[in-house]
Short mmCIF file of C-alpha atoms and ligand atoms in Angstrom, two decimals:
data_model
loop_
_atom_site.label_atom_id
_atom_site.label_comp_id
_atom_site.label_asym_id
_atom_site.label_seq_id
_atom_site.Cartn_x
_atom_site.Cartn_y
_atom_site.Cartn_z
CA UNK X 1 0.04 -0.35 -0.55
CA UNK X 2 2.51 2.40 1.31
CA UNK X 3 4.60 1.64 -2.41
CA UNK X 4 1.66 2.20 -4.42
CA UNK X 5 0.95 5.57 -2.11
CA UNK X 6 4.85 7.02 -2.80
CA UNK X 7 3.89 6.35 -6.64
CA UNK X 8 1.06 8.02 -6.89
CA UNK X 9 2.77 11.62 -5.14
CA UNK X 10 5.69 10.68 -7.38
CA UNK X 11 3.29 10.22 -9.95
CA UNK X 12 1.69 13.53 -9.37
CA UNK X 13 4.68 15.45 -8.35
CA UNK X 14 5.98 14.61 -12.24
CA UNK X 15 2.88 15.50 -13.71
CA UNK X 16 3.18 19.49 -12.07
CA UNK X 17 6.09 19.56 -12.68
CA UNK X 18 5.45 18.90 -16.93
CA UNK X 19 2.13 20.73 -16.38
CA UNK X 20 4.35 23.68 -15.04
CA UNK X 21 7.07 23.65 -17.71
CA UNK X 22 4.24 23.54 -20.13
CA UNK X 23 1.98 25.66 -18.80
CA UNK X 24 2.45 28.41 -21.91
CA UNK X 25 0.42 32.12 -21.51
CA UNK X 26 -1.60 32.11 -24.46
CA UNK X 27 -3.58 35.98 -25.55
CA UNK X 28 -7.50 35.14 -25.25
CA UNK X 29 -7.95 35.99 -29.40
CA UNK X 30 -4.14 35.00 -31.22
CA UNK X 31 -5.33 33.02 -34.11
CA UNK X 32 -4.63 28.85 -33.18
CA UNK X 33 -4.19 29.43 -30.00
CA UNK X 34 -2.64 25.76 -29.58
CA UNK X 35 -0.47 26.54 -32.47
CA UNK X 36 1.04 29.39 -30.72
CA UNK X 37 1.46 27.29 -27.64
CA UNK X 38 3.27 25.05 -29.75
CA UNK X 39 5.81 27.06 -30.31
CA UNK X 40 6.49 28.65 -27.33
CA UNK X 41 7.23 25.03 -25.03
CA UNK X 42 9.45 24.87 -27.84
CA UNK X 43 11.39 27.62 -28.04
CA UNK X 44 11.47 27.39 -24.47
CA UNK X 45 12.50 24.33 -24.36
CA UNK X 46 15.72 24.99 -26.73
CA UNK X 47 16.63 27.77 -24.67
CA UNK X 48 16.79 26.01 -21.19
CA UNK X 49 18.61 24.09 -23.17
CA UNK X 50 20.45 25.20 -24.99
CA UNK X 51 21.35 27.25 -21.45
CA UNK X 52 21.73 24.22 -19.70
CA UNK X 53 24.30 22.88 -21.98
CA UNK X 54 26.87 26.11 -21.50
CA UNK X 55 26.30 25.25 -18.37
CA UNK X 56 27.99 21.83 -18.05
CA UNK X 57 30.82 22.87 -20.75
CA UNK X 58 28.77 21.68 -24.10
CA UNK X 59 28.71 24.42 -26.53
CA UNK X 60 27.82 27.52 -25.87
CA UNK X 61 24.68 28.77 -25.76
CA UNK X 62 23.91 30.83 -28.82
CA UNK X 63 26.38 28.18 -30.62
CA UNK X 64 24.09 25.39 -28.86
CA UNK X 65 20.97 27.54 -29.98
CA UNK X 66 21.95 27.87 -34.05
CA UNK X 67 23.12 23.25 -33.57
CA UNK X 68 19.16 22.90 -32.47
CA UNK X 69 17.73 24.95 -33.99
CA UNK X 70 18.90 24.07 -37.25
CA UNK X 71 18.19 20.81 -36.76
CA UNK X 72 14.76 20.87 -35.50
CA UNK X 73 14.62 22.92 -38.86
CA UNK X 74 16.37 21.00 -41.11
CA UNK X 75 13.57 17.81 -39.87
CA UNK X 76 11.01 20.30 -40.72
CA UNK X 77 12.07 21.14 -44.31
CA UNK X 78 12.62 17.40 -45.11
CA UNK X 79 8.50 16.39 -44.76
CA UNK X 80 7.93 19.28 -47.43
CA UNK X 81 8.82 17.36 -50.08
CA UNK X 82 10.05 18.64 -53.73
CA UNK X 83 9.55 21.86 -53.27
CA UNK X 84 12.61 23.40 -55.24
CA UNK X 85 11.05 22.15 -58.69
CA UNK X 86 10.96 24.56 -61.73
CA UNK X 87 14.07 26.90 -59.66
CA UNK X 88 17.16 26.47 -59.87
CA UNK X 89 19.33 27.04 -56.90
CA UNK X 90 22.87 28.03 -56.66
CA UNK X 91 25.29 28.21 -53.86
CA UNK X 92 27.96 30.45 -54.80
CA UNK X 93 29.98 34.04 -53.39
CA UNK X 94 28.57 37.98 -54.40
CA UNK X 95 31.44 40.14 -53.56
CA UNK X 96 33.53 37.36 -50.76
CA UNK X 97 29.55 37.20 -49.23
CA UNK X 98 27.81 33.05 -49.65
CA UNK X 99 24.86 33.12 -51.58
CA UNK X 100 22.05 31.04 -52.93
CA UNK X 101 20.58 31.95 -56.37
CA UNK X 102 17.44 30.51 -56.64
CA UNK X 103 16.49 31.03 -60.82
CA UNK X 104 12.98 30.48 -61.82
CA UNK X 105 13.44 28.17 -65.10
CA UNK X 106 10.60 29.10 -67.01
CA UNK X 107 10.59 33.18 -65.86
CA UNK X 108 11.58 35.12 -68.84
CA UNK X 109 15.26 33.41 -67.94
CA UNK X 110 17.21 35.73 -71.01
CA UNK X 111 15.42 37.78 -71.25
CA UNK X 112 17.04 39.89 -68.58
CA UNK X 113 13.49 41.45 -67.93
CA UNK X 114 13.14 39.33 -64.68
CA UNK X 115 12.52 41.61 -61.53
CA UNK X 116 14.94 40.46 -58.23
CA UNK X 117 14.98 40.49 -54.42
CA UNK X 118 17.59 40.54 -52.47
CA UNK X 119 16.06 37.73 -49.14
CA UNK X 120 17.89 38.22 -46.09
CA UNK X 121 16.55 35.92 -42.78
CA UNK X 122 15.69 36.14 -39.07
CA UNK X 123 17.56 34.17 -36.76
CA UNK X 124 18.23 37.49 -34.17
CA UNK X 125 21.81 38.20 -36.37
CA UNK X 126 23.09 34.88 -34.09
CA UNK X 127 20.63 31.75 -35.00
CA UNK X 128 18.93 30.02 -38.34
CA UNK X 129 21.18 30.46 -42.48
CA UNK X 130 20.14 30.48 -45.67
CA UNK X 131 19.48 26.52 -45.48
CA UNK X 132 16.62 27.47 -41.95
CA UNK X 133 14.68 30.06 -45.27
CA UNK X 134 15.20 27.44 -47.89
CA UNK X 135 11.65 26.34 -47.98
CA UNK X 136 10.91 30.43 -48.22
CA UNK X 137 13.16 31.75 -49.84
CA UNK X 138 12.21 29.26 -52.85
CA UNK X 139 8.24 30.04 -51.97
CA UNK X 140 8.89 33.39 -52.66
CA UNK X 141 10.92 32.60 -55.75
CA UNK X 142 8.60 30.44 -57.42
CA UNK X 143 6.00 33.12 -56.69
CA UNK X 144 6.94 35.76 -57.50
CA UNK X 145 8.87 34.30 -60.80
CA UNK X 146 11.65 36.35 -59.77
CA UNK X 147 15.45 35.82 -59.22
CA UNK X 148 15.50 35.78 -54.68
CA UNK X 149 19.21 35.75 -53.84
CA UNK X 150 19.34 34.98 -50.10
CA UNK X 151 22.59 35.90 -48.17
CA UNK X 152 24.75 33.83 -45.71
CA UNK X 153 26.22 36.93 -43.76
CA UNK X 154 28.08 36.44 -40.71
CA UNK X 155 26.53 35.21 -37.88
CA UNK X 156 26.94 36.64 -33.83
CA UNK X 157 28.38 36.69 -31.57
CA UNK X 158 31.20 35.15 -33.07
CA UNK X 159 31.03 38.13 -35.90
CA UNK X 160 29.64 41.07 -34.10
CA UNK X 161 28.08 43.85 -35.58
CA UNK X 162 28.80 45.16 -38.69
CA UNK X 163 30.16 41.97 -39.90
CA UNK X 164 26.32 40.79 -40.45
CA UNK X 165 25.45 44.36 -41.86
CA UNK X 166 28.16 44.82 -44.19
CA UNK X 167 28.44 41.43 -45.07
CA UNK X 168 24.45 42.35 -46.11
CA UNK X 169 25.25 45.79 -48.30
CA UNK X 170 28.54 42.96 -50.69
CA UNK X 171 25.90 41.06 -51.75
CA UNK X 172 23.18 43.24 -52.25
CA UNK X 173 25.02 46.25 -53.97
CA UNK X 174 27.21 43.00 -55.56
CA UNK X 175 23.59 42.02 -57.13
CA UNK X 176 22.98 44.81 -58.24
CA UNK X 177 26.50 45.04 -59.90
CA UNK X 178 26.12 42.47 -62.22
CA UNK X 179 22.25 41.18 -62.31
CA UNK X 180 22.77 41.23 -66.17
CA UNK X 181 24.63 37.80 -65.04
CA UNK X 182 21.24 36.37 -63.78
CA UNK X 183 19.25 37.66 -66.29
CA UNK X 184 17.61 40.29 -64.40
CA UNK X 185 16.92 44.26 -64.44
CA UNK X 186 19.17 45.21 -62.74
CA UNK X 187 16.31 48.72 -61.61
CA UNK X 188 14.10 46.42 -60.72
CA UNK X 189 15.61 44.81 -57.76
CA UNK X 190 14.08 44.13 -54.38
CA UNK X 191 15.35 43.98 -50.83
CA UNK X 192 14.06 42.17 -48.27
CA UNK X 193 13.74 40.09 -44.66
CA UNK X 194 12.58 39.06 -41.33
CA UNK X 195 13.03 40.23 -38.20
CA UNK X 196 16.97 41.18 -38.40
CA UNK X 197 16.80 40.52 -41.62
CA UNK X 198 14.21 43.22 -41.61
CA UNK X 199 16.49 45.17 -39.45
CA UNK X 200 19.92 44.28 -41.74
CA UNK X 201 17.14 44.77 -45.34
CA UNK X 202 16.18 48.67 -43.25
CA UNK X 203 20.15 48.90 -43.03
CA UNK X 204 20.85 48.03 -46.16
CA UNK X 205 18.36 49.91 -48.13
CA UNK X 206 19.18 53.22 -45.79
CA UNK X 207 22.72 52.70 -46.73
CA UNK X 208 23.08 52.30 -50.74
CA UNK X 209 20.53 55.59 -50.78
CA UNK X 210 23.68 57.18 -50.29
CA UNK X 211 25.24 55.45 -52.41
CA UNK X 212 26.42 56.87 -56.03
CA UNK X 213 26.21 54.77 -59.42
CA UNK X 214 24.18 52.76 -58.51
CA UNK X 215 20.64 52.01 -59.67
CA UNK X 216 18.69 52.11 -56.74
CA UNK X 217 15.90 49.28 -54.88
CA UNK X 218 13.12 48.89 -56.26
CA UNK X 219 11.32 48.75 -52.47
CA UNK X 220 12.21 47.45 -49.17
CA UNK X 221 9.59 44.56 -47.78
CA UNK X 222 10.10 44.59 -44.52
CA UNK X 223 9.04 41.50 -42.39
CA UNK X 224 8.03 42.81 -38.25
CA UNK X 225 11.66 44.59 -38.24
CA UNK X 226 13.82 45.11 -35.17
CA UNK X 227 14.43 48.38 -35.63
CA UNK X 228 15.86 50.06 -32.44
CA UNK X 229 18.06 49.27 -29.57
CA UNK X 230 17.68 52.12 -27.09
CA UNK X 231 13.47 51.32 -25.42
CA UNK X 232 13.11 47.75 -24.50
CA UNK X 233 10.00 49.64 -22.08
CA UNK X 234 7.61 50.33 -25.26
CA UNK X 235 4.36 48.89 -24.75
CA UNK X 236 4.84 46.47 -27.08
CA UNK X 237 7.79 45.20 -25.08
CA UNK X 238 6.63 45.99 -22.44
CA UNK X 239 2.96 43.53 -22.03
CA UNK X 240 3.78 41.35 -25.10
CA UNK X 241 7.68 40.78 -23.81
CA UNK X 242 7.02 37.63 -21.76
CA UNK X 243 6.01 35.39 -24.71
CA UNK X 244 8.05 32.65 -25.72
CA UNK X 245 7.57 33.53 -29.44
CA UNK X 246 10.16 35.98 -28.85
CA UNK X 247 10.76 37.03 -24.87
CA UNK X 248 11.61 40.10 -23.88
CA UNK X 249 14.97 38.40 -22.72
CA UNK X 250 15.78 36.79 -25.67
CA UNK X 251 14.97 40.09 -27.96
CA UNK X 252 18.16 41.42 -25.37
CA UNK X 253 20.37 38.45 -25.56
CA UNK X 254 21.00 38.18 -28.80
CA UNK X 255 21.16 42.56 -28.84
CA UNK X 256 23.97 42.16 -26.79
CA UNK X 257 25.49 39.11 -28.96
CA UNK X 258 25.17 40.95 -32.18
CA UNK X 259 26.75 43.81 -29.89
CA UNK X 260 28.92 43.51 -28.14
CA UNK X 261 29.09 39.69 -26.65
CA UNK X 262 28.26 40.32 -23.20
CA UNK X 263 25.40 38.97 -21.39
CA UNK X 264 25.68 40.56 -18.24
CA UNK X 265 24.73 44.04 -18.88
CA UNK X 266 21.12 42.33 -19.73
CA UNK X 267 18.94 43.85 -17.04
CA UNK X 268 21.12 47.13 -18.09
CA UNK X 269 19.82 47.16 -21.24
CA UNK X 270 16.09 45.41 -19.84
CA UNK X 271 15.49 48.49 -17.44
CA UNK X 272 16.83 50.84 -20.20
CA UNK X 273 20.28 51.81 -17.56
CA UNK X 274 22.42 51.20 -21.23
CA UNK X 275 20.97 54.53 -21.38
CA UNK X 276 21.38 58.87 -20.36
CA UNK X 277 18.53 60.88 -19.13
CA UNK X 278 19.90 62.64 -21.90
CA UNK X 279 19.03 60.67 -24.70
CA UNK X 280 15.87 59.55 -23.34
CA UNK X 281 14.83 63.46 -23.23
CA UNK X 282 16.61 63.42 -26.60
CA UNK X 283 14.23 62.69 -30.52
CA UNK X 284 15.82 59.76 -30.39
CA UNK X 285 13.22 58.50 -27.70
CA UNK X 286 10.51 60.16 -29.62
CA UNK X 287 11.44 58.39 -32.42
CA UNK X 288 10.14 55.53 -30.57
CA UNK X 289 7.19 57.67 -28.79
CA UNK X 290 4.80 56.50 -30.73
CA UNK X 291 2.35 59.71 -28.77
CA UNK X 292 6.07 60.71 -30.95
CA UNK X 293 6.46 63.57 -27.54
CA UNK X 294 8.43 66.78 -28.32
CA UNK X 295 12.01 65.72 -27.19
CA UNK X 296 15.06 68.07 -27.13
CA UNK X 297 17.26 67.80 -30.57
CA UNK X 298 20.43 66.71 -29.27
CA UNK X 299 23.38 65.75 -32.01
CA UNK X 300 24.52 62.38 -31.20
CA UNK X 301 28.18 62.77 -31.03
CA UNK X 302 27.03 65.07 -28.38
CA UNK X 303 25.23 62.33 -26.51
CA UNK X 304 26.58 60.81 -23.29
CA UNK X 305 26.12 57.22 -22.36
CA UNK X 306 27.21 54.57 -19.23
CA UNK X 307 30.21 53.36 -20.18
CA UNK X 308 29.33 49.81 -21.93
CA UNK X 309 31.03 48.50 -24.75
CA UNK X 310 30.39 49.54 -28.19
CA UNK X 311 27.08 51.87 -26.55
CA UNK X 312 27.27 54.22 -28.77
CA UNK X 313 26.16 52.10 -31.66
CA UNK X 314 22.93 52.31 -30.60
CA UNK X 315 22.44 55.60 -32.06
CA UNK X 316 23.76 54.84 -35.93
CA UNK X 317 21.41 53.03 -37.64
CA UNK X 318 23.73 50.41 -39.86
CA UNK X 319 22.35 48.80 -36.38
CA UNK X 320 19.33 50.68 -35.11
CA UNK X 321 17.54 51.51 -38.73
CA UNK X 322 14.84 53.58 -36.49
CA UNK X 323 17.54 56.28 -35.25
CA UNK X 324 18.54 57.07 -38.72
CA UNK X 325 17.24 61.14 -39.38
CA UNK X 326 14.13 62.53 -41.75
CA UNK X 327 17.16 63.05 -43.70
CA UNK X 328 18.19 59.52 -44.14
CA UNK X 329 14.34 58.59 -44.91
CA UNK X 330 13.55 61.14 -47.51
CA UNK X 331 14.27 59.25 -51.43
CA UNK X 332 14.09 56.11 -49.36
CA UNK X 333 11.85 53.93 -51.99
CA UNK X 334 8.27 52.63 -51.61
CA UNK X 335 8.35 51.06 -48.27
CA UNK X 336 5.94 47.45 -47.29
CA UNK X 337 5.36 46.14 -43.69
CA UNK X 338 4.50 43.94 -41.40
CA UNK X 339 4.30 43.92 -37.83
CA UNK X 340 2.05 41.81 -35.61
CA UNK X 341 0.15 42.71 -31.82
CA UNK X 342 1.86 39.73 -29.61
CA UNK X 343 5.06 40.71 -30.29
CA UNK X 344 8.03 42.54 -28.28
CA UNK X 345 8.61 44.20 -32.35
CA UNK X 346 5.43 45.88 -32.87
CA UNK X 347 5.40 49.42 -31.69
CA UNK X 348 9.13 50.52 -33.25
CA UNK X 349 7.59 48.81 -36.68
CA UNK X 350 5.20 50.48 -36.53
CA UNK X 351 6.95 53.99 -35.76
CA UNK X 352 9.16 53.02 -39.06
CA UNK X 353 6.39 53.64 -41.22
CA UNK X 354 5.55 56.26 -38.96
CA UNK X 355 8.61 57.67 -39.92
CA UNK X 356 8.63 56.92 -43.30
CA UNK X 357 5.38 58.35 -44.23
CA UNK X 358 6.69 61.49 -42.70
CA UNK X 359 10.15 61.54 -44.87
CA UNK X 360 7.60 61.38 -47.80
CA UNK X 361 8.34 56.79 -48.81
CA UNK X 362 5.47 55.66 -49.49
CA UNK X 363 4.33 53.07 -47.21
CA UNK X 364 2.20 49.69 -47.12
CA UNK X 365 1.69 48.75 -43.74
CA UNK X 366 -0.32 45.45 -42.96
CA UNK X 367 -0.85 44.80 -39.36
CA UNK X 368 -2.43 40.96 -37.83
CA UNK X 369 -4.20 41.66 -34.85
CA UNK X 370 -4.60 37.86 -33.79
CA UNK X 371 -0.51 37.29 -34.84
CA UNK X 372 2.17 36.90 -33.42
CA UNK X 373 6.47 36.96 -34.40
CA UNK X 374 7.40 33.99 -36.37
CA UNK X 375 4.28 33.79 -38.14
CA UNK X 376 5.55 34.12 -41.88
CA UNK X 377 7.10 30.95 -41.39
CA UNK X 378 5.19 28.75 -40.93
CA UNK X 379 3.06 30.37 -43.85
CA UNK X 380 1.87 26.54 -45.24
CA UNK X 381 1.21 25.33 -41.58
CA UNK X 382 0.06 28.14 -40.27
CA UNK X 383 -3.18 29.80 -41.17
CA UNK X 384 -2.62 33.23 -40.70
CA UNK X 385 0.82 32.92 -41.65
CA UNK X 386 -0.06 31.32 -44.96
CA UNK X 387 -2.70 34.79 -45.54
CA UNK X 388 0.01 36.72 -44.36
CA UNK X 389 2.26 35.41 -47.24
CA UNK X 390 -0.52 36.24 -50.06
CA UNK X 391 -0.49 38.71 -48.87
CA UNK X 392 2.89 40.44 -49.22
CA UNK X 393 3.65 38.43 -52.13
CA UNK X 394 0.52 40.14 -53.57
CA UNK X 395 2.87 43.39 -53.03
CA UNK X 396 6.02 42.15 -53.63
CA UNK X 397 4.19 41.33 -57.23
CA UNK X 398 3.08 45.20 -57.67
CA UNK X 399 6.19 46.74 -56.17
CA UNK X 400 9.22 44.76 -58.14
C1 LIG K 1 18.76 50.83 -13.28
O1 LIG K 1 18.72 52.38 -12.76
C2 LIG K 1 17.93 53.07 -11.92
C3 LIG K 1 17.79 53.91 -11.55
O2 LIG K 1 18.39 55.06 -10.74
C4 LIG K 1 18.25 51.96 -10.17
O3 LIG K 1 17.91 52.13 -9.32
C5 LIG K 1 18.08 50.65 -10.95
O4 LIG K 1 18.73 49.69 -9.64
C6 LIG K 1 19.09 50.40 -11.69
N1 LIG K 1 19.16 48.13 -12.02
C7 LIG K 1 19.64 48.43 -13.12
C8 LIG K 1 18.89 46.56 -13.45
O5 LIG K 1 20.61 48.51 -12.82
#
């Protein structure tokens, strides 16, 4: 009898532990709550495993994260069948940067009039790869009938800012200059990316707009982009920072891996203590504030910062596109922005839309009230992701 009671107690304890572990915050009106919860639990588990690995001396947290996620995605991709049919896929280098080029074999192959699209994958500058995004980039090439170039930029923290930015600029510039090799019309090349890839796409667009003698990018399409690192207490960070599809904790960790690889600063960043009072009162905080409160205009070179490695970069548009001045935003190509309600990055995405519009840039903005960060990656298995993909493709068809 005592045995049985012990067994029952052990069972209850294990069940409670599992229930506790699997309990996932799910917003009431999220689309397909079951799918969302599974995503959250998976991400959280993977993060715990990656941390635990480092703790017991196996790898580092970011390298473990990369490895586990890559393997999971590979397994999922292998179930998707022959999705590359109708495409010629080539791994090559553009100005020393590894890229994968997707060419639709039937669409204007020799005419030199087909459009092109540079795609920059997400993953917090730390994880994922051209391979992980193979299914999505192949889908874009086929749906759009355009040549897609997917960029294998160097990842943090092994390669800190501005490595990923530099690689993205180099590959994009090379494509603009060598479009005819792929029978692409150099005046019809756009750029796109999601999350950290949206950050890089926006930063590349800002940088190349200033280069003389280059064809202009036709459009930038930014999918829930990361665009600022000065305010980690925006309403969307405060309201949704606990969601495991992209928690505040993970977002701040990614920023630190990319900026200076010093995770001991996490608490400082989370409380906005990485910015001075002077910065908090400046126009830069106005750029993040949806009410655009009047601010004191301070030049970047006069800004004071706490003693943190590389901290002044948080005002550099190559790192944080929302910190660009109005003059830099003027004249940017027509822009598409996708945001999701259940995403810490919603507010900054909306603010980028607002600032571009005020600078006279033509902007289309799709906001998904019931969507969460990363939904586009699940376009073939998650209904709202499918809808988002359709509208995004529709925009690109029109804009390229
Ligand atoms: C942030 O700054 C506030 C005010 O100076 C201070 O009370 C708090 O302890 C700081 N927190 C961290 C994590 O640095």
